[in-house]
XYZ file of N, CA and C in Angstrom:
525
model
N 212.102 11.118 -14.750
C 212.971 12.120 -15.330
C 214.237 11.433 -15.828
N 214.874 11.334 -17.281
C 215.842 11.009 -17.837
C 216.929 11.912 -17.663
N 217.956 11.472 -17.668
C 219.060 12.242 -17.852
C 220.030 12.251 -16.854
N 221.192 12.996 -17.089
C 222.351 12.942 -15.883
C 222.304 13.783 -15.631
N 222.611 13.518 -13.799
C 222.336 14.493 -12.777
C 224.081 14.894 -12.442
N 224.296 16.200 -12.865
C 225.639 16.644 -12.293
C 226.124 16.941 -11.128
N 227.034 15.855 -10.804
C 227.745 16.243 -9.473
C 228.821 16.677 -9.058
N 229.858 16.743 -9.468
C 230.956 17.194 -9.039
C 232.482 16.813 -9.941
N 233.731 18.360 -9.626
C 234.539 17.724 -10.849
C 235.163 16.396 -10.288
N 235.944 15.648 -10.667
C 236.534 14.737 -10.067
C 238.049 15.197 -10.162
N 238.154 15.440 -11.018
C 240.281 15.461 -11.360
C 239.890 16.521 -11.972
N 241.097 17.269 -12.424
C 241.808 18.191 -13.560
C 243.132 18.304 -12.957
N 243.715 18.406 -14.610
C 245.169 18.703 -14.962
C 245.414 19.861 -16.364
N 246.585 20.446 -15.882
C 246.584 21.518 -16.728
C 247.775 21.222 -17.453
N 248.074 21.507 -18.594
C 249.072 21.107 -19.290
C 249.610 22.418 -20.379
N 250.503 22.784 -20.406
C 251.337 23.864 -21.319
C 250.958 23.106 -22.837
N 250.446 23.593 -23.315
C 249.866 23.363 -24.442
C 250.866 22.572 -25.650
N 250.492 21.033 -25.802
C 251.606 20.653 -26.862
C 252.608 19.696 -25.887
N 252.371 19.789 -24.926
C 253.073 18.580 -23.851
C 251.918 17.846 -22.972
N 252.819 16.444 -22.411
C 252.116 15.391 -21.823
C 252.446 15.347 -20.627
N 253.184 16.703 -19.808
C 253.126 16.658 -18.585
C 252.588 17.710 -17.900
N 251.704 17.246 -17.018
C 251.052 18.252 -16.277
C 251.452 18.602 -15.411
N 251.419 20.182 -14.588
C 251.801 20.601 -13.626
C 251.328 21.500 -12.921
N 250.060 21.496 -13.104
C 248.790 22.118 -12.074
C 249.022 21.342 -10.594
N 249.137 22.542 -9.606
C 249.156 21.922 -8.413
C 248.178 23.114 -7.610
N 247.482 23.396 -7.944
C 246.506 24.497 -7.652
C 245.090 24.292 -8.024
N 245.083 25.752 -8.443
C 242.978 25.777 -8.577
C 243.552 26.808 -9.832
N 242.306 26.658 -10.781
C 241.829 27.239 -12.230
C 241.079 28.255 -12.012
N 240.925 29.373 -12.219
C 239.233 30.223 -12.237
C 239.371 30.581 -13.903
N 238.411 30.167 -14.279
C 238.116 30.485 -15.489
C 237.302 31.297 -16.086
N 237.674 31.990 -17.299
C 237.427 33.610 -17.579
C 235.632 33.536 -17.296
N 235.322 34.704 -17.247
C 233.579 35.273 -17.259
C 233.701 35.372 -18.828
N 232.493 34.936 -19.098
C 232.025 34.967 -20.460
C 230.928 36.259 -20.665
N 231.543 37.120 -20.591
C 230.337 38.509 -20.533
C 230.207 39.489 -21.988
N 229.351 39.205 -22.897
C 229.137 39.699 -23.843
C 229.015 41.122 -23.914
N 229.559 41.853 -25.206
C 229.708 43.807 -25.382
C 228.190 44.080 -25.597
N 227.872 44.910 -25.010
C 226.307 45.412 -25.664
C 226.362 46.476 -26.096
N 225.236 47.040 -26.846
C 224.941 48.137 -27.462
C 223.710 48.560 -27.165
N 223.060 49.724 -26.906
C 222.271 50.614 -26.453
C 221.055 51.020 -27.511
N 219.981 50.436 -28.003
C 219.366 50.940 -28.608
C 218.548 51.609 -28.257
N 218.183 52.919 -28.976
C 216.819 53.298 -28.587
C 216.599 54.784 -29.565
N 215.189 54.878 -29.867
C 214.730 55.496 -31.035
C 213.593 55.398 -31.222
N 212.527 55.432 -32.418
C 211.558 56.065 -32.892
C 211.083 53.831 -32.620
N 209.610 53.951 -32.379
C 209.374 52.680 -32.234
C 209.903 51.811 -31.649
N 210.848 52.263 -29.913
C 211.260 51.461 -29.237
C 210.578 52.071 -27.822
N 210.750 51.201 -27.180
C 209.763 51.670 -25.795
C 210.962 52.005 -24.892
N 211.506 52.963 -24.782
C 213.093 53.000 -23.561
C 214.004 52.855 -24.476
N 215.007 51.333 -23.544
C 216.038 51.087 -24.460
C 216.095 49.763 -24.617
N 217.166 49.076 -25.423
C 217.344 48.053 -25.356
C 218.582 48.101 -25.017
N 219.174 46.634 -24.459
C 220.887 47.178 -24.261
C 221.122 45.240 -25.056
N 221.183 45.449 -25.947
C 221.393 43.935 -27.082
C 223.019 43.661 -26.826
N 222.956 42.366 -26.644
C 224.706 41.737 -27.421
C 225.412 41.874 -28.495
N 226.335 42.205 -28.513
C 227.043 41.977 -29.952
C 227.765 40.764 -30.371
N 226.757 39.861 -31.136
C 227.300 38.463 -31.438
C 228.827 38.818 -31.577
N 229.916 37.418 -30.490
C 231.279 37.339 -31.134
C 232.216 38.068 -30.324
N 231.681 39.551 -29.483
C 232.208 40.359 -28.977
C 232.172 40.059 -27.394
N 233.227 40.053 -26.660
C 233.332 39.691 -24.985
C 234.243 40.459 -24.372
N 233.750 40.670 -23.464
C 234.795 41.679 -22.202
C 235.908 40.998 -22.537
N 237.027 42.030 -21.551
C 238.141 41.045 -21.304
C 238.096 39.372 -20.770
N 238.377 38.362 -21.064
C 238.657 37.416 -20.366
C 239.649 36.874 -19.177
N 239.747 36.855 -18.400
C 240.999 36.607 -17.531
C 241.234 35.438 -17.056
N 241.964 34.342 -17.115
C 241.793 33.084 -16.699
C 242.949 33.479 -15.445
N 243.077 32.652 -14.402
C 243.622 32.686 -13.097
C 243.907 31.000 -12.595
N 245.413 31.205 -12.115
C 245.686 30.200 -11.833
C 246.632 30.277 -10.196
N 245.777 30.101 -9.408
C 246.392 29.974 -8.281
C 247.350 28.404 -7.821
N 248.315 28.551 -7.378
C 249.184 27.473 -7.326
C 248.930 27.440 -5.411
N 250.125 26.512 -5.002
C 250.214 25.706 -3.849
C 251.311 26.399 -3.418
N 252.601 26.919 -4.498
C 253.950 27.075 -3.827
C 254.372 28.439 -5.328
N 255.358 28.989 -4.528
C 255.891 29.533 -5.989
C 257.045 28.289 -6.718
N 256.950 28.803 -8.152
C 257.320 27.629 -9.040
C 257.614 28.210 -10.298
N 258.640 27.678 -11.124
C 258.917 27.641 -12.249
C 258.039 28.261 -13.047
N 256.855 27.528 -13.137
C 255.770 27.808 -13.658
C 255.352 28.755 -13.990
N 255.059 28.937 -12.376
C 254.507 31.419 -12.145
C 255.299 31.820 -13.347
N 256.620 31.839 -13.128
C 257.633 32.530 -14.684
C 256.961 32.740 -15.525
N 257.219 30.868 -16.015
C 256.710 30.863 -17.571
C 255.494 31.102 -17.910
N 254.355 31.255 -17.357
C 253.525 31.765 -17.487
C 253.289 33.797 -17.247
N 254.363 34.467 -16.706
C 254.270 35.728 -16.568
C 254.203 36.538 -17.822
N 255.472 36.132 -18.670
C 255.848 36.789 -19.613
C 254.564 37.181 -20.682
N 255.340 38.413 -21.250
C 254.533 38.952 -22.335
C 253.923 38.149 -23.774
N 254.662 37.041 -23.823
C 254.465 36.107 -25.161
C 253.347 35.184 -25.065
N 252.522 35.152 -26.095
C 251.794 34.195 -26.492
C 251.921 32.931 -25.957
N 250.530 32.323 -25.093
C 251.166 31.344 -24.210
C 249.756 30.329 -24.525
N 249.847 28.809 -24.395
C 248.750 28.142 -24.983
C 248.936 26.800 -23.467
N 247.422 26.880 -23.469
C 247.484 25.761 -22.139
C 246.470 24.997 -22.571
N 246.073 23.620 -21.698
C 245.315 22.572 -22.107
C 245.289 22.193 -20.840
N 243.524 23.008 -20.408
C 243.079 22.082 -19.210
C 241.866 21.015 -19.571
N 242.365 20.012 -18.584
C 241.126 18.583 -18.727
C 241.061 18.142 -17.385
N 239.839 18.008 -17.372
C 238.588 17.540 -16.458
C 238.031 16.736 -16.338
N 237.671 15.776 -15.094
C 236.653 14.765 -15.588
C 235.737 15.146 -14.618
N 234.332 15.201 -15.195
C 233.086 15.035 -14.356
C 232.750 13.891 -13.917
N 232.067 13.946 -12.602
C 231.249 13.123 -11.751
C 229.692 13.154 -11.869
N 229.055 12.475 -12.883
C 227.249 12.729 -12.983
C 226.592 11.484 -12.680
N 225.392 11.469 -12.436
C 225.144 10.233 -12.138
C 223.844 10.373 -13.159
N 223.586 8.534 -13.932
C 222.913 8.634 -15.012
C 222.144 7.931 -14.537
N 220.639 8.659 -14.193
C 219.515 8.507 -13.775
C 218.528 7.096 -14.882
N 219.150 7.062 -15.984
C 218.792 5.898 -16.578
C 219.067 4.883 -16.174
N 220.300 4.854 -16.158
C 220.781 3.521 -15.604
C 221.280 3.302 -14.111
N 220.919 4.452 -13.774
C 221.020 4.388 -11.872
C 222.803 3.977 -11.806
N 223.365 4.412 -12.197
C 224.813 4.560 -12.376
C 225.699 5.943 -12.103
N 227.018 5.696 -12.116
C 227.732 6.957 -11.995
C 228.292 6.951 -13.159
N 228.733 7.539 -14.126
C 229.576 8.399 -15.431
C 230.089 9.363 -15.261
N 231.069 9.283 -16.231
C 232.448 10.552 -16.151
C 232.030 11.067 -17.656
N 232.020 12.226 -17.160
C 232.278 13.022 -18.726
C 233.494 13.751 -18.993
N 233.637 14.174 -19.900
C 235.262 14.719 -19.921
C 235.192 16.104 -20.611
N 235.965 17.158 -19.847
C 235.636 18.336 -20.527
C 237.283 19.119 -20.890
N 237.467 19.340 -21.901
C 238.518 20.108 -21.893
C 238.817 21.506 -22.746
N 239.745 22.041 -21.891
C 239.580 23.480 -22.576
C 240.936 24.278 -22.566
N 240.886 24.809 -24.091
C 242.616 24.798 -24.653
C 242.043 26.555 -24.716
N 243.375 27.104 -24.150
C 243.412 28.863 -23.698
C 244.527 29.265 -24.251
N 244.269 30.292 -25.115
C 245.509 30.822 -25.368
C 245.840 32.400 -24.683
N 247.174 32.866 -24.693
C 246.744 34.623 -24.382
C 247.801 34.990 -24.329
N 247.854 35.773 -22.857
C 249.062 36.658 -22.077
C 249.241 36.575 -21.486
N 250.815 36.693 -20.437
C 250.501 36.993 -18.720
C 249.701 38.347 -18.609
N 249.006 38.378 -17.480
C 248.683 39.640 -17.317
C 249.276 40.077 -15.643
N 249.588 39.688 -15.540
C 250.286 39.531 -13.892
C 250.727 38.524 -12.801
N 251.408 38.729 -11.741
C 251.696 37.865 -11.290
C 251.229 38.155 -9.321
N 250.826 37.348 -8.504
C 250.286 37.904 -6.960
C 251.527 36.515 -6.386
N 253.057 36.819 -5.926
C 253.239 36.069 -5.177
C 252.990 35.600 -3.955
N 251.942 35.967 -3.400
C 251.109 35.379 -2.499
C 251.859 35.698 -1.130
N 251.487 34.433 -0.186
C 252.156 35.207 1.090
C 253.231 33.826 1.553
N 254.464 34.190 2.252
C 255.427 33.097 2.876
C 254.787 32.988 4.362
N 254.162 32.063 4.964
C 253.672 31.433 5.846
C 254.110 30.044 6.360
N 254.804 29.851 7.134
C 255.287 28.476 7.755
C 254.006 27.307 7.557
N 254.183 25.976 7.556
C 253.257 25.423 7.074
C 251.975 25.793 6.198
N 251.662 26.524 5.633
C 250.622 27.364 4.720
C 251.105 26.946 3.162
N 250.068 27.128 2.330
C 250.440 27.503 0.775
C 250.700 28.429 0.877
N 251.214 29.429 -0.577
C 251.666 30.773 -0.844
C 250.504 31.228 -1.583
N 249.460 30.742 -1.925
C 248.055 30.896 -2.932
C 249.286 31.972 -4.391
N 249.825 31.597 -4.786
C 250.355 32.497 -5.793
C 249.515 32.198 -7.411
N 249.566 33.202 -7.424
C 248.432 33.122 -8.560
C 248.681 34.135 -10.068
N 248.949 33.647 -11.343
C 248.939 34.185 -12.519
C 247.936 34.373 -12.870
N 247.462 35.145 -13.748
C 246.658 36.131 -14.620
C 246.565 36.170 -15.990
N 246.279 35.371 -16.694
C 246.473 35.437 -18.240
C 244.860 36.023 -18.904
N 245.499 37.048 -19.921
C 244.570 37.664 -20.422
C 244.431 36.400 -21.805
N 242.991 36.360 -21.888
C 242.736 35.078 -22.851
C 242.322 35.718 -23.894
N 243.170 35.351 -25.483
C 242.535 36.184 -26.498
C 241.805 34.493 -27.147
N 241.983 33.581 -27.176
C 241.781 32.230 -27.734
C 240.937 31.456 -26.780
N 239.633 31.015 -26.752
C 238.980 29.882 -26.120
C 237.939 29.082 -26.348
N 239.376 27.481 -26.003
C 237.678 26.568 -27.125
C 237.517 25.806 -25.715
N 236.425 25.044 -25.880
C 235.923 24.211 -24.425
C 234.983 22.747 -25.234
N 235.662 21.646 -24.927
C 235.552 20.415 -25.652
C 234.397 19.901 -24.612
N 233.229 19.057 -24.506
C 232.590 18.109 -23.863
C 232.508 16.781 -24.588
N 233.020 15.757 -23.581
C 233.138 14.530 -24.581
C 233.532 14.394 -25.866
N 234.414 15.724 -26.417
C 235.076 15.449 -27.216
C 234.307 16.472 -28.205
N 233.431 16.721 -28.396
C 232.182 17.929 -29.160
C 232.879 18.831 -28.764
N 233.144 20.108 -29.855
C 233.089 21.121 -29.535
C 231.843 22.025 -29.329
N 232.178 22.975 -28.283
C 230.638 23.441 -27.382
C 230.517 24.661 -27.350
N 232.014 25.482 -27.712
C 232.229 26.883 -26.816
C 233.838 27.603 -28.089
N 234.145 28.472 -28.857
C 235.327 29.000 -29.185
C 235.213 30.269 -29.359
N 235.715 30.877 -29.466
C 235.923 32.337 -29.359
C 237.638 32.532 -29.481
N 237.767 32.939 -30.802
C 238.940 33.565 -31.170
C 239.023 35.248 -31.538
N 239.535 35.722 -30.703
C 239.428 37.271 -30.798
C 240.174 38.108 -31.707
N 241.016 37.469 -32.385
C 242.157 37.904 -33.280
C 241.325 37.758 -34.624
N 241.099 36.473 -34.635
C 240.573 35.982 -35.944
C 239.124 36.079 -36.509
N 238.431 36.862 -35.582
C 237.066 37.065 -36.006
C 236.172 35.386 -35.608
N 236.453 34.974 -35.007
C 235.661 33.481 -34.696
C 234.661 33.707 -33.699
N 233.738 33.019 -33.504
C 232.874 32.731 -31.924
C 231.659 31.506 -32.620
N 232.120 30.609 -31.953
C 231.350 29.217 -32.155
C 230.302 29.247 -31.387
N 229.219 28.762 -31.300
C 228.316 27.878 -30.160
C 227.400 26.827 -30.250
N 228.208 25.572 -29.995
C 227.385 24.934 -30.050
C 227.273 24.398 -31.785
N 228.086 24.964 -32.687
C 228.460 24.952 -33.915
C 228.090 25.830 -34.559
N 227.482 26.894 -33.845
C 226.948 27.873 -34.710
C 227.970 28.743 -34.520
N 228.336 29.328 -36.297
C 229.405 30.206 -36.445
C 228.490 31.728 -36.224
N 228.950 32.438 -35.176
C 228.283 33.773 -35.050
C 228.930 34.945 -36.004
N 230.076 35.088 -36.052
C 230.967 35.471 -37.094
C 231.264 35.333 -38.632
N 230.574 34.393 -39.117
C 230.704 34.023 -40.711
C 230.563 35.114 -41.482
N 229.231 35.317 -41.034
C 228.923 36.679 -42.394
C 230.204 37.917 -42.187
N 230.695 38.227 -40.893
C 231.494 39.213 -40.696
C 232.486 38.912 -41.387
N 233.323 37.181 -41.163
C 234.132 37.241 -42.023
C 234.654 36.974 -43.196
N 232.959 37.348 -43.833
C 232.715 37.390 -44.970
C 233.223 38.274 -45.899
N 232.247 39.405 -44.989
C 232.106 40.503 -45.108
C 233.771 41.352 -45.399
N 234.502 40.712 -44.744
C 236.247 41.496 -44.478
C 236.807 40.574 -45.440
N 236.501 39.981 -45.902
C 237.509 39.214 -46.507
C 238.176 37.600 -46.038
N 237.693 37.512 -44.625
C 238.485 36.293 -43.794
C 238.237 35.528 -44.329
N 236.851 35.028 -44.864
C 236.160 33.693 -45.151
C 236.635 32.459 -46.124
């Protein structure tokens, strides 16, 4: 069997989008990718169908739990348009060459605050404090390929290079 066997992340750092200093001192949860459906059913269908709507996704919510409260929580609360740049390196091991390799994944978010959980004050403990950004923007890089975008403003949704959106924003005028 060829190929790399995935094991584990190694690092990530999160970066305010457009700067070279990072200041992730926490954990990431990154949005659910859950597509809108639509309900078919009619003359020559057996039941229903419940189909995707290329392009279209629930809310997204990305979450960033920290170590301490911080500066950060702030600037990330507010109502304004906010752009981050997380990067990753994977741990796989390449069954070809009976070796270990890093792959590198990164993924630039744009959005909102959507809230803030200052967590709890506990003597020796973290505070788990954790922001909420509603994600209207998300691309996700592997080795540098783009793999994954979805722009919700602009009529976009990539995969894999396939534009799911073209004809739509054709269709409106975007194109």
């Amino acid at each position: 069997m060829a190929g790399n066997i995935p094991i584990k992340l190694e690092g990530v750092a999160l970066y305010i989008e457009g700067s070279d200093n990072d200041f992730a001192t926490g954990d990431i949860t990154l949005p659910s990718l859950t597509p809108l459906t639509s309900t078919v059913s009619g003359a020559g269908i057996l039941g229903e169908l419940d189909l995707p709507s290329p392009g279209h996704y629930s809310s997204m919510e990305l979450g960033i739990t920290w170590r301490t409260i911080n500066k950060y929580v702030f600037e990330l609360a507010g109502s304004q348009m906010k752009g981050l740049e997380i990067r990753g390196a994977f741990n796989e091991f390449d069954n070809t060459r009976s070796a270990f390799v890093t792959r590198a994944i990164k993924i630039v978010v744009r959005g909102v605050g959507k809230g803030v959980d200052l967590g709890t004050l506990a003597v020796n403990a973290a505070t788990d404090t954790t922001n909420t950004i509603e994600a209207t923007y998300l691309k996700i890089f592997i080795d540098g390929a783009s793999v994954f975008e979805l722009d919700k403003l602009n009529y976009i949704s990539r995969i894999n290079g396939k534009d799911d959106m073209f004809d739509v924003r054709k269709a409106l005028g975007k194109a």
